[in-house]
Structure formats: C-alpha cells, structure tokens
Short mmCIF file of C-alpha atoms in Angstrom, two decimals:
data_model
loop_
_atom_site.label_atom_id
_atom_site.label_comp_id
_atom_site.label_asym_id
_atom_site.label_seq_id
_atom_site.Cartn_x
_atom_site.Cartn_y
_atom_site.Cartn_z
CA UNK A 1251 0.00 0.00 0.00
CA UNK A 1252 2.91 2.55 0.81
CA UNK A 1253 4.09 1.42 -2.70
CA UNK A 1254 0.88 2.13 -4.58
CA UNK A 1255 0.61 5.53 -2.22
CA UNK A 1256 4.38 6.91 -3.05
CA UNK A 1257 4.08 6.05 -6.75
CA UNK A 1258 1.06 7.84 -7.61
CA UNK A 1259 2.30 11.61 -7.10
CA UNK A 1260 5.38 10.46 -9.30
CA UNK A 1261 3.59 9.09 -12.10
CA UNK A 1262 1.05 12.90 -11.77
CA UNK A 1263 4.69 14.87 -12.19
CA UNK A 1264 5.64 12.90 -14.83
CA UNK A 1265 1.76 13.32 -16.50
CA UNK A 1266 2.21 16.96 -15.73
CA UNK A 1267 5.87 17.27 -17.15
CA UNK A 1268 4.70 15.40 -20.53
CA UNK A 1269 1.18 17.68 -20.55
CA UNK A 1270 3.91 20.75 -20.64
CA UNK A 1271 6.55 19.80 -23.02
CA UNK A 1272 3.32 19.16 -25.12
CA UNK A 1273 2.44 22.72 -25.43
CA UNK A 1274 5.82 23.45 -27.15
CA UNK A 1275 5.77 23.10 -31.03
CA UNK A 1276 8.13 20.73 -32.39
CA UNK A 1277 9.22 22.73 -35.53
CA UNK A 1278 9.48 26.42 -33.71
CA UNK A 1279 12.42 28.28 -34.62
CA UNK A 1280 12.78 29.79 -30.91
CA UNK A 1281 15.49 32.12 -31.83
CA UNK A 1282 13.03 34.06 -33.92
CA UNK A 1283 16.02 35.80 -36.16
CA UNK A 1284 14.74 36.30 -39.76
CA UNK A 1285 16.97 35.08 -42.62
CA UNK A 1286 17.41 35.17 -46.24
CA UNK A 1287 16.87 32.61 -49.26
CA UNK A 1288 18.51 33.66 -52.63
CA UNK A 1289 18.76 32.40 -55.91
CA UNK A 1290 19.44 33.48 -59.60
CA UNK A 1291 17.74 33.26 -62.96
CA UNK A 1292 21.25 31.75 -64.13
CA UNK A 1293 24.74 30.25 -62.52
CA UNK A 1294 26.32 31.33 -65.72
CA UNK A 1295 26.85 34.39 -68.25
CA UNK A 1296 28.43 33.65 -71.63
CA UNK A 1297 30.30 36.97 -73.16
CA UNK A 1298 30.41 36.31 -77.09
CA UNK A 1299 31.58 39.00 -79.71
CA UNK A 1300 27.91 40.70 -80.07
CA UNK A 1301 27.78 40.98 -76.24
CA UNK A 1302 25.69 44.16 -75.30
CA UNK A 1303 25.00 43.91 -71.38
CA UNK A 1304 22.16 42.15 -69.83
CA UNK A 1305 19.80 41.83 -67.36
CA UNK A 1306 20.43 39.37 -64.14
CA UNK A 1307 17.58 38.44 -61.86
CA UNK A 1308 17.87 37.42 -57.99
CA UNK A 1309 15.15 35.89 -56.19
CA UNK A 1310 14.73 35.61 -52.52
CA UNK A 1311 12.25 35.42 -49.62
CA UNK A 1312 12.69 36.52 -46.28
CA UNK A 1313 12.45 33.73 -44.06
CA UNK A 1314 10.63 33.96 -40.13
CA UNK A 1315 9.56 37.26 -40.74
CA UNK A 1316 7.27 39.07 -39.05
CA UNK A 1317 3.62 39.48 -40.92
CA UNK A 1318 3.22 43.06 -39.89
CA UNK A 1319 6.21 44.27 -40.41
CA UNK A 1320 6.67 43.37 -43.64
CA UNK A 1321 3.24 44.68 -44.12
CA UNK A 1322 4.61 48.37 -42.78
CA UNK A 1323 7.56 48.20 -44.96
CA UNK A 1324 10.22 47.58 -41.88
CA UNK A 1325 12.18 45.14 -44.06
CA UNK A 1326 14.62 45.78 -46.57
CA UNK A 1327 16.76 44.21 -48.90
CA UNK A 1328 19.88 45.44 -50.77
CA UNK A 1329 21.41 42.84 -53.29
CA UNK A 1330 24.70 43.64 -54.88
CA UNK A 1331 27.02 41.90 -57.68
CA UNK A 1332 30.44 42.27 -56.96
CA UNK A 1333 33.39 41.42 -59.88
CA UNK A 1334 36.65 39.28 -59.42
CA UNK A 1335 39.14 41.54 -56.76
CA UNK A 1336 42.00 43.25 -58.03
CA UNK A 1337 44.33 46.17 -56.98
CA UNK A 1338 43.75 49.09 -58.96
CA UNK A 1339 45.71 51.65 -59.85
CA UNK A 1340 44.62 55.66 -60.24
CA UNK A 1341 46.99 57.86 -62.19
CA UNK A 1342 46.96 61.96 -61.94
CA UNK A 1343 48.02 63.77 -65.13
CA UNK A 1344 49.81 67.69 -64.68
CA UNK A 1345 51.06 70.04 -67.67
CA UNK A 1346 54.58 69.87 -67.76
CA UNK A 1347 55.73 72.08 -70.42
CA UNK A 1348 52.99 72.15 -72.56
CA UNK A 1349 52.63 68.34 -72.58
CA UNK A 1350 50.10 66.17 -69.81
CA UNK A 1351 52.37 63.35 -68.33
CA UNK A 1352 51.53 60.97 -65.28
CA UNK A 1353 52.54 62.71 -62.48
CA UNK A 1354 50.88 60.90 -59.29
CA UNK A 1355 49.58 57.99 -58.88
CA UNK A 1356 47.55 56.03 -56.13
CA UNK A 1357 46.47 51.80 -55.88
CA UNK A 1358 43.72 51.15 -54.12
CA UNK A 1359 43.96 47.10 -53.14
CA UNK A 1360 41.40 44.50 -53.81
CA UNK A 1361 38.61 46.26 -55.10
CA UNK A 1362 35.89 44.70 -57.61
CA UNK A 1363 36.77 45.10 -61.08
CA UNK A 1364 32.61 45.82 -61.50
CA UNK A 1365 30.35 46.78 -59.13
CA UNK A 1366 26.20 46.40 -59.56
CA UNK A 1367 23.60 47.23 -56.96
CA UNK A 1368 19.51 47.81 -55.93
CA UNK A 1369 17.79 47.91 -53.45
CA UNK A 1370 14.36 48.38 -51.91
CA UNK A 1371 14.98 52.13 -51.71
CA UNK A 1372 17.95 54.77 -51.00
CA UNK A 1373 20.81 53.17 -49.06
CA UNK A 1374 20.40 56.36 -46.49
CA UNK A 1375 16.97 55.67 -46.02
CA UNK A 1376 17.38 52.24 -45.15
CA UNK A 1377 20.59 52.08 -42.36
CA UNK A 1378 22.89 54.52 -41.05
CA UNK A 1379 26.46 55.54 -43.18
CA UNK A 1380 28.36 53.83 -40.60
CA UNK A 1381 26.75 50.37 -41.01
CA UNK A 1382 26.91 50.84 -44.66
CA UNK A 1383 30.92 51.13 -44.38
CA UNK A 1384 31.32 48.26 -41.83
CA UNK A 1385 29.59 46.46 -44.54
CA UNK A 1386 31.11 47.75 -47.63
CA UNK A 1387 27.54 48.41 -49.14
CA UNK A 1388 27.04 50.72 -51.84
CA UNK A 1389 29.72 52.90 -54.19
CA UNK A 1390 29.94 55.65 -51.99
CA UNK A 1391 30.84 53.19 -48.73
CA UNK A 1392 33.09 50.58 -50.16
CA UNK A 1393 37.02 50.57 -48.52
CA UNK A 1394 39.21 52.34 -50.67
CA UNK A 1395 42.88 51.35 -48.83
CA UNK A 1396 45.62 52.44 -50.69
CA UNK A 1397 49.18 50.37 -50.74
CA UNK A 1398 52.51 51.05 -50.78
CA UNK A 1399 54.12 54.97 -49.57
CA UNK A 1400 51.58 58.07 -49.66
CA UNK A 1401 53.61 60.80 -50.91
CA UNK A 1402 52.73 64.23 -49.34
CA UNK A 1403 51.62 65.76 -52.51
CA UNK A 1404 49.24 62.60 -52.86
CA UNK A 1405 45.32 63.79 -51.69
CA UNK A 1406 43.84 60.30 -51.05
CA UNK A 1407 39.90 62.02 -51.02
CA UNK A 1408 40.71 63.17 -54.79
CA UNK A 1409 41.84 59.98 -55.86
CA UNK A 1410 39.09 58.01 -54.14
CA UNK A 1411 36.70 60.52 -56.26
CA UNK A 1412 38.50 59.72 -59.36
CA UNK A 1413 38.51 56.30 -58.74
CA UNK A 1414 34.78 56.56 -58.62
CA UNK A 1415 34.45 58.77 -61.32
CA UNK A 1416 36.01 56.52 -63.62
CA UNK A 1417 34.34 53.65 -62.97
CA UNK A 1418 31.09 55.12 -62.97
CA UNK A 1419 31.55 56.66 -66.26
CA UNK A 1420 32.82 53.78 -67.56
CA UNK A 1421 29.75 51.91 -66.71
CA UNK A 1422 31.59 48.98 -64.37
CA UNK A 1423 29.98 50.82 -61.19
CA UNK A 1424 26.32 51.51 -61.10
CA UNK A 1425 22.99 51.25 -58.66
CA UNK A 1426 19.49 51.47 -58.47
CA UNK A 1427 17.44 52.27 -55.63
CA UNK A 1428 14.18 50.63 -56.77
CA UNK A 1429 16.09 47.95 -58.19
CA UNK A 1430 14.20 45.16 -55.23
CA UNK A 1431 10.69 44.70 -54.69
CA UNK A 1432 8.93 42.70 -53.14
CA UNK A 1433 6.18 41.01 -54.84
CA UNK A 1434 4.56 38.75 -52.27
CA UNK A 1435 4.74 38.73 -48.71
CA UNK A 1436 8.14 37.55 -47.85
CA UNK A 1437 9.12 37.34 -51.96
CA UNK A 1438 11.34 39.30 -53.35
CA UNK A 1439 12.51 40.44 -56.75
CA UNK A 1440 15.69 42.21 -57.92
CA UNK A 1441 17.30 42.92 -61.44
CA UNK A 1442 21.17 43.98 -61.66
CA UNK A 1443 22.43 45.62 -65.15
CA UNK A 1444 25.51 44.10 -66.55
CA UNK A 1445 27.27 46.88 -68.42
CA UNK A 1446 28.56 45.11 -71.57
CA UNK A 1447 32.51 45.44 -70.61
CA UNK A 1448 32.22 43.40 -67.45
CA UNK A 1449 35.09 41.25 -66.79
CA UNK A 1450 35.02 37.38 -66.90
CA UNK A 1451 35.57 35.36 -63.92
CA UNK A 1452 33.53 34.33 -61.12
CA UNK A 1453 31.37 36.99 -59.43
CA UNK A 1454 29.69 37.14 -56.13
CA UNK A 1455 25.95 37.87 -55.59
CA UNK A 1456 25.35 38.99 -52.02
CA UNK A 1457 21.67 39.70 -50.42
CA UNK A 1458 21.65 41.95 -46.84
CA UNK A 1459 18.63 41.84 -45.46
CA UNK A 1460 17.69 45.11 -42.43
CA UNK A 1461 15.31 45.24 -40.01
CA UNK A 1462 14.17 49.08 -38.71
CA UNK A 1463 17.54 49.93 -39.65
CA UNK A 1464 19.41 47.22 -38.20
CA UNK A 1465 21.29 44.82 -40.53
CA UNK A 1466 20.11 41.32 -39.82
CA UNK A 1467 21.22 38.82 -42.20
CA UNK A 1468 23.45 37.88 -45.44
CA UNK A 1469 23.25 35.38 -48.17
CA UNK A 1470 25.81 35.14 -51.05
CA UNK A 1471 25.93 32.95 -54.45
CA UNK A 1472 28.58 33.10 -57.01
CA UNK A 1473 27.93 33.46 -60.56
CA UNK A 1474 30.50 32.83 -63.50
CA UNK A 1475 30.91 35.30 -66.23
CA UNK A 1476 33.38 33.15 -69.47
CA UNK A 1477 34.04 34.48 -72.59
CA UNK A 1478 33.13 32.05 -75.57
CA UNK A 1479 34.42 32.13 -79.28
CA UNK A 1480 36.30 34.60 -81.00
CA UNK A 1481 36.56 36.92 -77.81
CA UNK A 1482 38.03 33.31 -75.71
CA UNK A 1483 40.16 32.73 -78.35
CA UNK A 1484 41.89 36.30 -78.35
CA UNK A 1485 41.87 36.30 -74.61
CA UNK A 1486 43.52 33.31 -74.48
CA UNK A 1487 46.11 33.97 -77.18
CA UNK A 1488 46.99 37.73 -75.58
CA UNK A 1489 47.31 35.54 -71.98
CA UNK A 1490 48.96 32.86 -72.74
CA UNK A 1491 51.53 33.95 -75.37
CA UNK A 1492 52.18 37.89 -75.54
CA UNK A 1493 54.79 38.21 -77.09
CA UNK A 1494 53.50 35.90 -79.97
CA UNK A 1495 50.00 38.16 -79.69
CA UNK A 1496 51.70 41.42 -80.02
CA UNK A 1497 53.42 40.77 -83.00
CA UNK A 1498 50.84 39.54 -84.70
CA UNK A 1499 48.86 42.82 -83.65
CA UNK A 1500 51.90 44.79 -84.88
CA UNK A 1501 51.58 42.99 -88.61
CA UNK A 1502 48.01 43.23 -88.90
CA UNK A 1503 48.05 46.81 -87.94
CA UNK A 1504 50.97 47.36 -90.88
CA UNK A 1505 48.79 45.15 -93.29
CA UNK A 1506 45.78 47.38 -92.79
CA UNK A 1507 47.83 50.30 -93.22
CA UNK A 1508 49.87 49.35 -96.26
CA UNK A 1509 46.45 47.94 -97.84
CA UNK A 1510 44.61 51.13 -96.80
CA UNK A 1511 47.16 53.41 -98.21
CA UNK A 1512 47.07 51.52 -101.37
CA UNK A 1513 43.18 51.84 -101.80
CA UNK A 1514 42.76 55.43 -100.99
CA UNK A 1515 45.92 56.67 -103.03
CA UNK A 1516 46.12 59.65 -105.37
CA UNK A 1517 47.43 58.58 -108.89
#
C-alpha cells in the first residue's frame, strides 16, 4: 500500500511534465532571427563578340519574418554583384611644359573590377552611413585602402573621387534604388544591369537583409561570367603567349595600313 501511495504523485509529475513539453511546437524556430533565401535566374553568363550587357535576376524570400512588419515596410533588402578583386591603380596627369604626363599615382587594393547594386529604396533611407561602411555596401561606402608609400603631394579624397568617377563613367559601377521589390509577402525580386565590358571570372551575388535599420542577415551565391568564341580565343592567345599576340597585332596593324594606303591613293 505505501508502494501504490508513493508512486502515484510520481507518475502525476511525470503526466504533468509530458502535458507541458506538449504545449511546445516541435518545428518552432525559438530564436526568432529572420533570414534570407537567394537564388538566380542563371549560374552562368556567356560573353560572345555581339555581347551588349544584360539583365540578371535574384530571387529571394525573407524567411521567419514578421507578418506586420513586412506589411509596414520595416524590411529591406539590398542585393549587390560584386566582380573578381584586383588592386587598382589611379593615375593623376599635370602640364609639364605644354605636354600632360603621369605625375601621381595612387592603388587602391582589392577592389571589384565591377560593381552592380539595388535595393528596396535609397541606401540612407534604409541604415545609417556607418553600417553601410562596416559592410562595404554601396559605391559611396566601399574601402578604398591604398598600398605602398603616400607621398605628401598625394590627396587620397581626390583619388578616391577619381577612382569613382572613372568607374562610374565607364559603366563597371552603377545602382538602383528601386532595383528590389517585393512582390509577395516575404518574396522578393531584384534585377542587376551588366554593363557590356564586365570582366570574366567568377562573381559574387550577395543579399543583406535590415530590419528598422538594423542589418540582420546575409546570403551570397557566385555566378561565372566566361568568354566564348572569338573573344576566348583572343583572350587566351593575348594571356597565354604575348609576345606571340603582339606581334601579330603589330603585322596586322601594318597590313591594314599598307592595304589602306594603297586603296585610298592619289594617282
């Protein structure tokens, strides 16, 4: 009887303990931090002769978001395509003498060789500047860290301009702010313009996703960019054997010329 009487409030915890753990749902995410699904309307870009730019297309979805606000707007997604790092190198030109020469010059290290972005809506109306250059986000935030000595006469603010002067009239750097939208509830949609002298080699498409302000999560997928036909054939000739490349440039250019001046000559 003392058996029967001591087991009964142990089997009633153990009911009660079960009864609880019952009201917890098995496939809860119980940190309740959103996150971010990507993918792209292609893993691979061919560049042939008659290449003009194009048109690449990320999709995404916000994942454990919260209903209202999304509904509100309180989300925000900024999807950039970066090109293959390099160092480049910014050159200064002063009149000496009548004639411009290279003067100064300034390398900035590892910096995409093309730069694409969009977002939902103006970078500054999404996060504050300084998260945008922890991050690297947008033209105007991206590290520019020069190498080597700075020479005195060197002004690193005018060659940081430059540098994005020439790249954004060159077409390699470029964004959008209405670039993403959203076009369900947790869907997105964003379309990146490839100018149509982007470098081959393997790209990187990242997706940040902000929350009021606060940057929340990342998601990146790489995307190849190859050169086919003619243009892969004269890449790979001026790579792999210069010298043999430039002098067959040299006597092609003297051809044309010879047969040119042979055509258009006054008898």
């Amino acid at each position: 009887m003392r058996r029967l009487l001591f087991a009964l409030p142990t089997l009633a915890l153990l009911l009660y303990g079960g009864v609880a753990a019952a009201q917890v749902p098995l496939a809860t995410d119980m940190t309740g931090k959103e996150g971010l699904d990507i993918g792209t309307s292609t893993s691979e870009i061919a560049i042939t002769s008659d290449f003009r730019g194009a048109d690449l297309t990320i999709f995404g979805s916000v994942t454990n978001s919260d209903t209202l606000l999304l509904a509100i707007g309180q989300y925000d997604v900024i999807v950039t395509l970066e090109g293959p790092r390099d160092d480049t190198t910014v050159r200064r030109k002063d009149r000496v003498f009548g004639i411009w020469v290279n003067r100064t010059s300034m390398t900035f290290e590892h910096m995409p060789t093309s730069y694409s972005l969009a977002s939902t809506r103006a970078l500054s109306e999404i996060t504050k500047p300084q998260t945008l250059t922890d991050l690297g986000i947008g033209i105007d935030y991206m590290a520019l860290t020069p190498t080597g000595y700075l020479s005195s006469s060197a002004n690193l603010k005018d060659f940081r301009e430059a540098f994005r002067r020439i790249k954004q009239t060159g077409g390699l750097y470029q964004g959008e702010d209405a670039g993403v939208r959203f076009v369900s509830s947790s869907l997105f949609k964003a379309t990146l313009r490839l100018p149509a002298s982007i470098p081959d080699g393997v790209h990187i498409v990242h997706a940040y996703l902000f929350k009021t302000g606060e940057f929340i999560a990342e998601r990146e997928l790489h995307l190849r960019v190859i050169k086919t036909g003619l243009e892969d054939s004269i890449s790979r000739a001026a790579h792999e054997n210069p010298l043999t490349y430039g002098l067959l440039s040299v006597l092609l250019a003297l051809i044309t010329g010879w047969g040119a001046s042979l055509i258009f000559r006054r008898d």
